[in-house]
XYZ file of C-alpha atoms in Angstrom:
667
model
C -5.897 -5.825 -6.484
C -4.692 -9.329 -5.659
C -1.237 -8.427 -6.946
C -1.082 -5.456 -4.557
C -2.227 -7.640 -1.665
C 0.485 -10.188 -2.477
C 3.138 -7.446 -2.644
C 1.986 -6.003 0.686
C 2.169 -9.416 2.368
C 5.615 -9.883 0.844
C 6.644 -6.532 2.338
C 5.469 -7.602 5.825
C 7.443 -10.814 5.461
C 10.536 -8.767 4.586
C 10.008 -6.622 7.709
C 9.720 -9.754 9.859
C 12.945 -11.217 8.453
C 14.693 -7.844 8.783
C 13.754 -7.622 12.478
C 15.217 -11.079 13.111
C 18.355 -9.943 11.278
C 18.681 -6.892 13.555
C 18.246 -9.113 16.623
C 21.039 -11.348 15.375
C 23.353 -8.372 14.879
C 22.659 -7.068 18.395
C 23.249 -10.510 19.858
C 26.504 -10.853 17.918
C 27.807 -7.462 19.107
C 26.563 -7.437 22.702
C 25.702 -11.046 23.435
C 22.200 -10.142 24.715
C 18.643 -10.202 23.419
C 15.894 -7.636 23.953
C 13.944 -10.178 26.040
C 16.859 -10.795 28.377
C 16.382 -9.703 32.010
C 18.423 -6.842 33.457
C 19.735 -6.759 36.996
C 18.743 -3.356 38.476
C 21.895 -3.430 40.606
C 24.004 -2.790 37.496
C 22.023 0.339 36.518
C 22.832 3.907 37.429
C 20.615 6.113 39.565
C 19.529 8.076 36.487
C 18.560 4.909 34.592
C 16.524 3.626 37.525
C 14.602 6.905 37.750
C 13.953 6.779 34.013
C 12.388 3.307 34.395
C 10.168 4.543 37.235
C 9.118 7.531 35.109
C 7.994 5.252 32.278
C 6.138 2.916 34.644
C 4.479 5.806 36.475
C 5.760 5.322 40.019
C 6.524 8.235 42.342
C 10.040 8.298 43.780
C 10.258 11.798 45.289
C 10.590 10.434 48.842
C 13.339 7.974 47.931
C 16.685 9.777 47.918
C 18.893 6.672 48.005
C 19.659 4.429 45.067
C 18.873 1.259 47.039
C 15.294 2.366 47.701
C 14.773 3.318 44.055
C 16.136 -0.059 42.933
C 13.801 -1.922 45.285
C 10.844 0.029 43.896
C 11.829 -0.997 40.371
C 12.037 -4.645 41.441
C 8.642 -4.462 43.178
C 6.916 -3.100 40.054
C 8.039 -5.859 37.666
C 10.919 -7.545 35.856
C 13.102 -5.274 33.767
C 14.149 -6.388 30.265
C 16.782 -5.041 27.919
C 14.143 -3.941 25.414
C 12.243 -1.911 28.025
C 15.426 -0.237 29.219
C 16.433 0.653 25.669
C 12.960 2.031 24.861
C 12.831 4.087 28.067
C 16.225 5.699 27.459
C 15.394 6.455 23.808
C 12.026 7.911 24.784
C 13.666 10.187 27.325
C 16.156 11.476 24.755
C 13.519 12.171 22.112
C 10.697 13.291 24.398
C 9.234 16.729 23.858
C 6.553 18.712 25.645
C 3.144 17.455 24.592
C 0.476 19.666 23.156
C -1.991 21.312 25.523
C -5.488 22.539 24.615
C -6.653 26.102 25.243
C -10.396 26.050 25.915
C -12.419 28.883 24.422
C -15.544 28.547 26.548
C -18.165 26.361 28.183
C -19.177 24.387 25.092
C -15.576 23.674 24.140
C -14.837 22.457 27.676
C -17.968 20.323 27.809
C -17.339 18.748 24.416
C -13.759 17.708 25.114
C -13.696 17.059 28.878
C -17.140 16.217 30.229
C -18.465 14.468 27.122
C -15.285 12.413 26.559
C -15.819 9.494 28.898
C -12.913 7.198 28.020
C -9.869 9.180 29.198
C -8.338 11.417 31.865
C -8.061 15.196 31.562
C -5.880 17.547 33.617
C -7.041 21.160 33.227
C -5.439 24.247 34.714
C -8.078 26.886 35.500
C -6.797 30.481 35.518
C -9.150 32.825 37.375
C -9.799 36.428 36.326
C -6.940 38.757 37.109
C -5.035 35.919 38.790
C -1.826 34.132 37.970
C -1.966 30.370 37.226
C -1.477 27.906 40.069
C 1.381 26.167 38.243
C 3.887 28.392 36.503
C 4.866 27.881 32.891
C 8.042 25.862 33.574
C 6.393 23.394 35.970
C 3.318 23.129 33.754
C 5.421 22.124 30.747
C 7.114 19.455 32.880
C 3.725 18.231 34.056
C 2.368 18.059 30.494
C 5.429 16.119 29.386
C 5.112 13.695 32.306
C 1.404 12.869 32.096
C 1.247 12.709 28.289
C 3.231 9.437 28.438
C 0.219 7.780 30.079
C -2.441 9.074 27.712
C -3.581 11.878 30.030
C -4.668 14.943 28.051
C -4.074 18.457 29.327
C -5.595 21.879 28.777
C -5.906 25.430 30.089
C -9.197 27.211 30.798
C -8.887 30.969 31.142
C -11.893 32.400 32.950
C -11.561 35.675 31.072
C -12.940 33.880 27.987
C -16.107 32.752 29.810
C -16.467 34.337 33.302
C -20.103 33.228 33.650
C -19.134 29.567 33.431
C -16.367 30.013 36.028
C -18.850 31.609 38.449
C -21.279 28.773 37.772
C -18.582 26.204 38.606
C -17.291 28.157 41.596
C -13.827 28.671 40.152
C -13.031 31.927 41.925
C -9.321 31.159 42.240
C -6.758 29.465 40.036
C -6.755 25.697 40.478
C -6.214 22.303 38.822
C -9.147 20.171 37.681
C -8.936 16.450 36.936
C -11.609 14.600 34.935
C -11.889 10.835 35.554
C -14.622 8.386 34.432
C -16.848 7.649 37.400
C -18.115 4.170 36.544
C -16.560 1.006 35.142
C -18.890 0.925 32.152
C -17.944 2.228 28.727
C -19.053 5.827 28.076
C -20.165 6.364 31.687
C -20.325 9.583 33.655
C -17.222 11.575 34.583
C -16.353 13.298 37.819
C -14.297 16.473 38.238
C -11.732 16.512 41.053
C -10.103 19.724 42.248
C -6.535 19.737 43.526
C -6.463 20.744 47.187
C -2.803 20.194 48.001
C -0.510 22.929 49.155
C 2.581 21.852 47.259
C 2.570 22.545 43.554
C 5.638 20.543 42.602
C 5.322 18.154 39.685
C 5.818 14.988 41.765
C 3.087 15.873 44.277
C 0.590 16.715 41.569
C 1.427 13.487 39.727
C 0.951 11.470 42.925
C -2.493 13.086 43.335
C -3.395 12.139 39.755
C -2.261 8.510 40.111
C -4.092 8.142 43.431
C -7.418 9.154 41.881
C -6.819 7.001 38.801
C -5.921 3.984 40.969
C -9.130 4.360 42.987
C -11.041 2.974 39.991
C -9.103 -0.306 40.113
C -10.447 -3.093 42.280
C -7.918 -3.801 45.065
C -7.615 -7.090 46.995
C -5.860 -7.213 50.379
C -6.323 -10.846 51.562
C -6.441 -14.371 50.188
C -10.142 -14.923 51.004
C -11.116 -11.910 48.926
C -8.831 -13.148 46.127
C -10.433 -16.593 46.155
C -13.898 -15.074 45.974
C -12.938 -12.760 43.121
C -11.062 -15.470 41.204
C -14.066 -17.832 41.165
C -16.656 -15.153 40.471
C -18.097 -14.944 36.956
C -19.408 -11.598 35.749
C -19.614 -9.560 32.558
C -15.848 -9.414 32.120
C -14.441 -12.281 30.070
C -10.858 -11.036 30.419
C -9.277 -9.996 33.714
C -5.746 -8.731 34.304
C -4.312 -9.263 37.795
C -1.267 -7.483 39.216
C 0.291 -9.276 42.200
C 2.778 -6.867 43.789
C 3.951 -5.387 47.081
C 3.132 -1.755 46.301
C 1.076 0.952 47.952
C -0.819 1.550 44.716
C -0.586 0.188 41.161
C 1.703 1.932 38.658
C 0.257 4.826 36.659
C 0.446 2.912 33.371
C -1.721 0.150 34.894
C -4.339 2.705 36.007
C -4.275 4.469 32.619
C -4.876 1.163 30.840
C -7.828 0.404 33.105
C -9.527 3.571 31.826
C -8.641 2.961 28.189
C -10.035 -0.600 28.265
C -13.131 0.211 30.291
C -15.849 -2.307 29.514
C -13.472 -4.755 27.815
C -10.884 -5.788 30.408
C -11.164 -5.664 34.203
C -7.981 -4.624 36.045
C -7.454 -6.001 39.555
C -4.604 -5.064 41.901
C -3.640 -7.698 44.502
C -1.572 -6.160 47.297
C 0.434 -9.043 48.777
C 2.558 -6.879 51.080
C 1.080 -8.104 54.404
C -0.055 -11.589 53.453
C 0.694 -14.450 55.829
C -1.120 -17.185 53.879
C 0.081 -17.605 50.282
C -1.343 -21.068 49.700
C -4.030 -19.872 47.290
C -1.575 -17.795 45.259
C 0.592 -20.898 44.897
C -2.489 -22.851 43.873
C -3.301 -20.510 40.969
C 0.324 -20.469 39.785
C 1.799 -17.341 41.402
C 5.254 -18.461 42.470
C 6.773 -14.997 42.887
C 5.829 -11.346 42.877
C 5.458 -9.027 41.077
C 3.465 -10.925 38.449
C 1.009 -9.890 35.749
C -1.573 -12.624 35.213
C -4.214 -12.637 32.474
C -7.300 -14.739 33.168
C -9.468 -15.614 30.139
C -12.162 -18.240 29.510
C -9.495 -20.212 27.638
C -7.047 -20.327 30.530
C -4.350 -18.369 32.397
C -1.578 -16.480 30.635
C 1.464 -15.019 32.400
C 2.400 -11.712 30.860
C 6.126 -11.092 30.468
C 7.324 -14.533 29.372
C 7.410 -13.826 25.615
C 9.254 -11.373 23.373
C 8.213 -7.733 23.623
C 6.044 -8.156 26.747
C 7.508 -5.299 28.772
C 6.130 -3.654 31.891
C 5.181 -0.441 30.104
C 2.087 1.313 28.833
C 2.861 0.894 25.143
C 3.741 -2.802 25.278
C 0.774 -3.812 27.428
C -1.608 -1.661 25.375
C -0.481 -3.451 22.197
C -0.909 -6.810 23.933
C -4.451 -6.119 25.163
C -5.595 -4.604 21.852
C -4.774 -7.826 20.023
C -6.575 -9.941 22.639
C -9.689 -7.822 23.164
C -10.002 -5.351 20.272
C -12.939 -3.066 19.696
C -14.546 -2.326 16.346
C -12.661 0.955 15.977
C -9.315 -0.870 16.325
C -10.230 -3.258 13.515
C -11.411 -0.390 11.330
C -8.172 1.565 11.822
C -6.134 -1.570 11.054
C -8.085 -2.229 7.855
C -7.757 1.441 6.876
C -3.964 1.331 7.249
C -3.652 -1.928 5.297
C -5.911 -0.741 2.466
C -3.997 2.516 2.057
C -0.637 0.732 2.117
C -1.947 -1.575 -0.591
C -3.250 1.377 -2.635
C 0.121 3.135 -2.503
C 1.609 0.158 -4.351
C -0.030 1.614 -7.470
C 2.563 4.391 -7.427
C 5.246 1.815 -8.245
C 3.233 -0.627 -10.336
C 2.028 2.068 -12.771
C 4.530 2.761 -15.537
C 4.906 5.912 -17.612
C 4.819 9.615 -16.814
C 5.136 10.891 -13.244
C 1.843 12.754 -13.400
C 0.169 9.577 -14.605
C 1.454 7.685 -11.567
C -0.003 10.212 -9.129
C -3.304 10.461 -10.983
C -3.664 6.670 -10.865
C -2.643 6.721 -7.183
C -5.286 9.312 -6.266
C -7.904 7.345 -8.181
C -6.923 4.120 -6.427
C -6.929 5.746 -2.985
C -10.402 7.133 -3.590
C -11.692 3.815 -4.900
C -10.249 1.639 -2.133
C -11.267 3.948 0.713
C -14.783 4.299 -0.688
C -15.098 0.528 -0.952
C -13.742 0.107 2.576
C -16.312 2.482 4.068
C -19.116 0.904 2.049
C -18.006 -2.557 3.216
C -17.911 -1.557 6.886
C -21.460 -0.165 6.930
C -23.208 -3.574 6.716
C -20.644 -5.065 9.120
C -21.536 -2.476 11.765
C -25.202 -3.185 11.151
C -24.756 -6.945 11.544
C -22.818 -6.519 14.790
C -25.881 -4.866 16.337
C -28.005 -7.964 15.755
C -28.496 -10.124 18.879
C -28.283 -13.296 16.785
C -24.580 -12.652 16.120
C -23.504 -12.576 19.774
C -22.255 -16.151 19.592
C -20.333 -15.385 16.389
C -18.765 -12.365 18.098
C -17.723 -14.464 21.101
C -16.199 -17.176 18.919
C -14.254 -14.530 16.985
C -12.805 -13.097 20.206
C -11.967 -16.600 21.382
C -10.062 -17.241 18.159
C -8.183 -13.953 18.574
C -7.203 -14.825 22.138
C -5.964 -18.251 21.092
C -3.881 -16.899 18.206
C -2.489 -13.808 19.927
C -1.096 -15.627 22.953
C 1.359 -17.572 20.782
C 5.070 -16.904 20.389
C 4.633 -15.823 16.770
C 2.083 -13.179 17.816
C 4.508 -11.844 20.424
C 7.183 -11.464 17.720
C 4.729 -9.553 15.527
C 3.830 -7.208 18.411
C 7.496 -6.640 19.196
C 8.206 -5.837 15.530
C 5.246 -3.444 15.446
C 6.603 -1.552 18.474
C 10.080 -1.467 16.975
C 9.064 -0.147 13.540
C 6.512 2.313 14.946
C 9.223 3.809 17.147
C 11.501 4.075 14.076
C 9.215 5.531 11.373
C 12.145 6.502 9.142
C 13.182 2.838 8.915
C 9.607 1.793 8.130
C 9.197 4.390 5.368
C 12.664 3.644 3.983
C 11.994 -0.077 3.662
C 8.598 0.603 2.082
C 10.191 2.940 -0.462
C 12.939 0.425 -1.216
C 10.368 -2.324 -1.692
C 8.406 -0.060 -4.024
C 11.470 0.795 -6.107
C 12.205 -2.905 -6.574
C 8.620 -3.441 -7.718
C 8.982 -0.527 -10.140
C 12.219 -1.977 -11.550
C 10.816 -5.462 -12.187
C 7.545 -4.085 -13.536
C 9.450 -1.860 -15.955
C 11.462 -4.845 -17.156
C 8.318 -6.898 -17.624
C 6.468 -4.223 -19.602
C 9.396 -2.942 -21.643
C 8.805 -5.462 -24.423
C 5.019 -5.152 -24.413
C 4.328 -1.442 -24.582
C 7.444 0.672 -24.868
C 5.541 3.743 -26.074
C 3.426 3.911 -22.930
C 6.398 3.365 -20.627
C 8.467 6.088 -22.313
C 5.694 8.690 -22.567
C 6.512 11.995 -20.902
C 4.210 14.156 -18.807
C 3.064 16.379 -21.687
C 2.172 13.417 -23.884
C 0.249 11.772 -21.094
C -1.588 14.997 -20.223
C -2.560 15.294 -23.879
C -3.923 11.752 -23.870
C -5.696 12.503 -20.577
C -7.379 15.493 -22.203
C -8.497 13.304 -25.110
C -9.779 10.797 -22.560
C -11.725 13.511 -20.754
C -13.270 15.007 -23.874
C -14.182 11.554 -25.146
C -15.756 10.829 -21.758
C -17.928 13.942 -22.053
C -19.035 13.634 -25.646
C -18.609 9.969 -26.667
C -19.254 7.662 -23.709
C -18.702 4.045 -24.715
C -18.028 1.086 -22.469
C -14.497 0.376 -21.250
C -11.319 1.590 -19.655
C -8.888 -0.968 -21.035
C -6.894 -1.063 -24.233
C -7.097 -3.683 -26.917
C -5.369 -6.100 -27.274
C -2.696 -5.796 -24.564
C -5.057 -5.864 -21.606
C -7.822 -8.246 -20.701
C -11.457 -7.650 -21.588
C -13.060 -4.996 -19.424
C -15.968 -7.216 -18.494
C -13.541 -9.883 -17.183
C -11.369 -7.491 -15.164
C -12.220 -7.479 -11.416
C -10.601 -4.079 -10.823
C -12.947 -2.390 -13.273
C -15.836 -4.064 -11.493
C -14.631 -2.573 -8.196
C -14.274 0.859 -9.786
C -17.817 0.659 -11.074
C -19.064 -0.296 -7.615
C -17.236 2.659 -6.068
C -18.485 5.108 -8.719
C -21.939 4.014 -9.930
C -22.112 6.979 -12.309
C -19.656 5.178 -14.551
C -22.368 2.692 -15.359
C -24.187 5.519 -17.124
C -21.119 7.130 -18.695
C -18.576 4.468 -19.664
C -15.556 5.251 -21.845
C -13.122 3.612 -24.260
C -9.873 5.355 -25.191
C -8.826 5.320 -28.835
C -5.333 3.967 -28.180
C -6.390 0.467 -29.189
C -6.727 1.565 -32.845
C -2.974 1.535 -33.378
C -2.908 -2.121 -32.268
C -5.420 -3.293 -34.868
C -3.907 -5.493 -37.639
C -2.859 -3.518 -40.754
C -1.537 -4.864 -44.086
C -1.428 -4.121 -47.815
C -3.796 -5.575 -50.377
C -1.954 -7.513 -53.120
C -3.187 -9.287 -56.283
C -1.687 -11.970 -58.498
C -2.496 -13.014 -62.095
C -5.005 -15.783 -62.700
C -5.901 -17.390 -66.093
C -9.650 -17.430 -66.693
C -11.127 -20.219 -68.860
C -14.753 -19.196 -68.491
C -16.738 -17.127 -70.935
C -16.494 -13.385 -71.045
C -19.968 -13.087 -69.645
C -19.044 -15.249 -66.670
C -15.725 -13.426 -66.078
C -17.427 -10.058 -66.073
C -19.881 -11.098 -63.435
C -20.490 -8.241 -61.063
C -18.632 -8.472 -57.839
C -20.668 -7.817 -54.768
C -19.032 -7.949 -51.339
C -22.229 -8.021 -49.385
C -24.747 -10.710 -48.671
C -28.340 -9.842 -47.887
C -27.635 -10.156 -44.178
C -24.704 -7.731 -44.475
C -26.780 -5.171 -46.358
C -29.607 -5.378 -43.871
C -27.153 -5.125 -40.968
C -25.447 -2.071 -42.425
C -28.652 -0.311 -43.334
C -30.131 -0.719 -39.877
C -30.139 2.338 -37.566
C -26.786 2.663 -35.810
C -26.634 1.666 -32.149
C -23.381 0.515 -30.583
C -25.073 -0.496 -27.350
C -26.842 -3.430 -29.016
C -25.504 -6.968 -28.912
C -23.667 -8.074 -32.084
C -25.979 -9.456 -34.721
C -23.490 -11.776 -36.337
C -21.853 -14.117 -33.836
C -20.244 -16.780 -36.005
C -18.329 -16.992 -39.222
C -21.308 -18.632 -40.918
C -23.326 -15.443 -40.460
C -20.617 -12.915 -41.368
C -20.379 -11.100 -44.647
C -18.039 -13.174 -46.840
C -17.014 -11.636 -50.136
C -15.939 -14.977 -51.490
C -19.519 -16.116 -52.025
C -20.265 -13.226 -54.399
C -16.786 -12.656 -55.816
C -15.833 -14.219 -59.113
C -12.080 -13.622 -58.777
C -11.807 -9.940 -59.654
C -9.442 -7.627 -57.815
C -10.363 -3.960 -57.619
C -10.799 -2.443 -61.101
C -8.604 -4.960 -62.895
C -11.384 -6.961 -64.493
C -11.396 -6.485 -68.267
C -14.373 -7.117 -70.507
C -12.414 -9.350 -72.917
C -9.372 -10.515 -70.934
C -8.608 -14.160 -70.308
C -6.190 -13.249 -67.492
C -7.511 -11.397 -64.426
C -6.019 -10.398 -61.094
C -7.093 -12.329 -58.028
C -6.459 -11.265 -54.378
C -3.501 -12.848 -52.632
C -5.181 -14.246 -49.501
C -1.935 -15.651 -48.108
C -0.875 -12.188 -46.926
C -4.028 -11.681 -44.853
C -3.875 -12.123 -41.061
C -5.570 -15.078 -39.450
C -9.327 -14.881 -38.778
C -9.767 -12.006 -41.268
C -12.720 -12.543 -43.626
C -11.846 -12.462 -47.357
C -13.381 -9.445 -49.048
C -12.533 -7.059 -51.901
C -14.745 -4.097 -51.057
C -14.819 -1.556 -48.221
C -18.377 -1.168 -46.970
C -17.609 2.298 -45.520
C -16.689 3.997 -48.814
C -18.219 1.272 -51.073
C -15.025 1.161 -53.174
C -13.117 -1.937 -54.282
C -9.676 -2.635 -52.833
C -6.924 -1.695 -55.277
C -3.552 -3.346 -55.501
C -1.330 -1.820 -52.783
C -4.218 -0.379 -50.737
C -3.624 -0.211 -46.960
C -6.215 -2.340 -45.139
C -7.187 -2.688 -41.487
C -9.147 -5.484 -39.804
C -11.375 -5.458 -36.738
C -11.566 -8.173 -34.049
C -14.775 -9.518 -35.618
C -12.864 -10.308 -38.852
C -14.289 -7.672 -41.199
C -11.815 -5.696 -43.335
C -11.889 -2.066 -44.511
C -9.677 0.655 -45.924
C -7.364 1.809 -43.186
C -8.314 5.483 -43.574
C -12.029 4.697 -43.732
C -12.195 2.598 -40.579
C -9.910 4.921 -38.587
C -12.185 7.863 -39.367
C -15.172 5.706 -38.420
C -13.694 4.673 -35.059
C -12.212 8.081 -34.210
C -15.669 9.559 -34.571
C -16.747 7.682 -31.446
C -18.454 4.740 -33.177
C -16.448 1.962 -31.546
C -18.059 -0.970 -33.307
C -17.940 -2.733 -36.664
C -19.976 -1.029 -39.443
C -21.167 -4.458 -40.588
C -21.897 -6.642 -37.567
C -21.808 -4.057 -34.735
C -19.250 -6.098 -32.753
C -17.276 -3.876 -30.356
C -14.043 -2.812 -32.042
C -12.063 -2.865 -28.783
C -13.266 -6.294 -27.672
C -11.657 -9.576 -28.624
C -13.714 -12.178 -30.441
C -13.002 -15.836 -29.866
C -13.202 -17.828 -33.103
C -13.826 -21.538 -33.074
C -11.558 -23.725 -35.194
C -14.393 -24.723 -37.505
C -15.539 -21.162 -38.103
C -11.958 -19.995 -38.686
C -11.402 -22.653 -41.304
C -14.675 -21.957 -43.052
C -13.957 -18.247 -43.183
C -10.428 -18.776 -44.449
C -11.324 -21.256 -47.204
C -11.510 -19.536 -50.620
C -14.692 -20.007 -52.577
């Protein structure tokens, strides 16, 4: 998990460097930056209208270019980045989706019960034509969707009783706006009463009602009183401008951030005394000023701080986020981190996607489980101070230049999703390449396995899970011990049933040490009676351990080499069946060919037969040795532990130097 987190952070660093590289290229080709101001005089009439469309200002009564340019200047400074975004948005804009209401309950659930947004609904009366025809309605939907206003159509033929109850006897337009300035307050329904049904007139009616929720200040005395007043709002956003009403994006943001940020419009058009505005730092208008307990911040001085809905929404979300914003951010980061498993996992394609699905399920389950206590703690009154200090830290960090770069990069990559996905895929392919190089020498068989081979092993895994549940998911000896692996611990937390039904695949068997048993001649000087002494490979502890009832869930009985079954203590030098009754020369095992930490023994306790010269042997991690065929049949039957000491056959055993030497010394 930590590796995936490191790779994800590395990917974000690459995106940051790539954005600076793109800025350098643009500056080299054009000589300008995205944060550079644009003189509206140099823009065409079409470009000026596009800027007003994105800011949400009506221009229907302004036929001349000079008047349109002055309106742009009154609403805020124009930057190269905002101009570029507005033109691109106009080229790629499509008609937004509109909801068709099926009846009273559907209308109530979406419109009246949704108290944090604006709805524009066209009501079509029975046997009547709609107030706005299809062409103008599509233009209206396209225009208002930019500002987060949702649209819908209610046909009275689907629920005539509800239309009679509401008094909708003719086709009309209904607008739903939150009535109070508190979060999740009541909503009020406004009916359009104008005679003109053009798009601009309807939009002006919408913006007028939305702007009525914003507190407006018309004189310096009122401003001084409001500036020094302390209330429930910790963050206040002031707009100082010479406009009849605030832009539509400003009104839309005031509804979206209801209860978190207070929006105040200061109309300085007819002011004679500007001494107090100079005192609080307003040297020119229009200006967007953010007042927080930490100080005053002028919006628009850093990179990416455009006068638009999207840019200001991103800015305010980082300063005053709600719990849902943090949850969505954590959800995106966790899933991006989980998708790294698609490139880290090596082997068959089906294996990659199976591991990916498992990781996605595990990480998302853990995320939801982790958020439940967090939501509970946030409800406690004792954590109010902690919550305030956290918001203070966010406001301090997100008003820096580095935070403005991050917000600008977020807006850039989110508006170019193909570039974001392409860089993520390229980063993943590089991870896959280096991971394949790293694992090529360790486990070539696993890396080169095809889909059919992996599906076959998956079926063996599944059947073993059903009928022979043992206790691990990791192979021996290439991977770490399952009880020391944090990812397995997380998987067990996400799926508690695995505590009851653990599993060990049988792939580790092929990694167990295997060698041949060899003997060499040895001259015996002792008497025939001494040379024919019976060879017994088992001590009393070994016999009692083997004869006990089998239970692989118990802890190992024999923990050190002093307690293990050593054949040297009972062996008089014979090798298999090569001990003669009258021979002075006998065959003795060649211990030099045995692997390290393997206990010297000449008998297999599974079949109770002596090792013959040339027999194929296999050792377990605990050090006990058996015939290769005998122990493989034992382990393949689901008994994943040593027949002698019950030590887990897939788990490493750490030998001390003293015990290793004592076990290796011939008797």
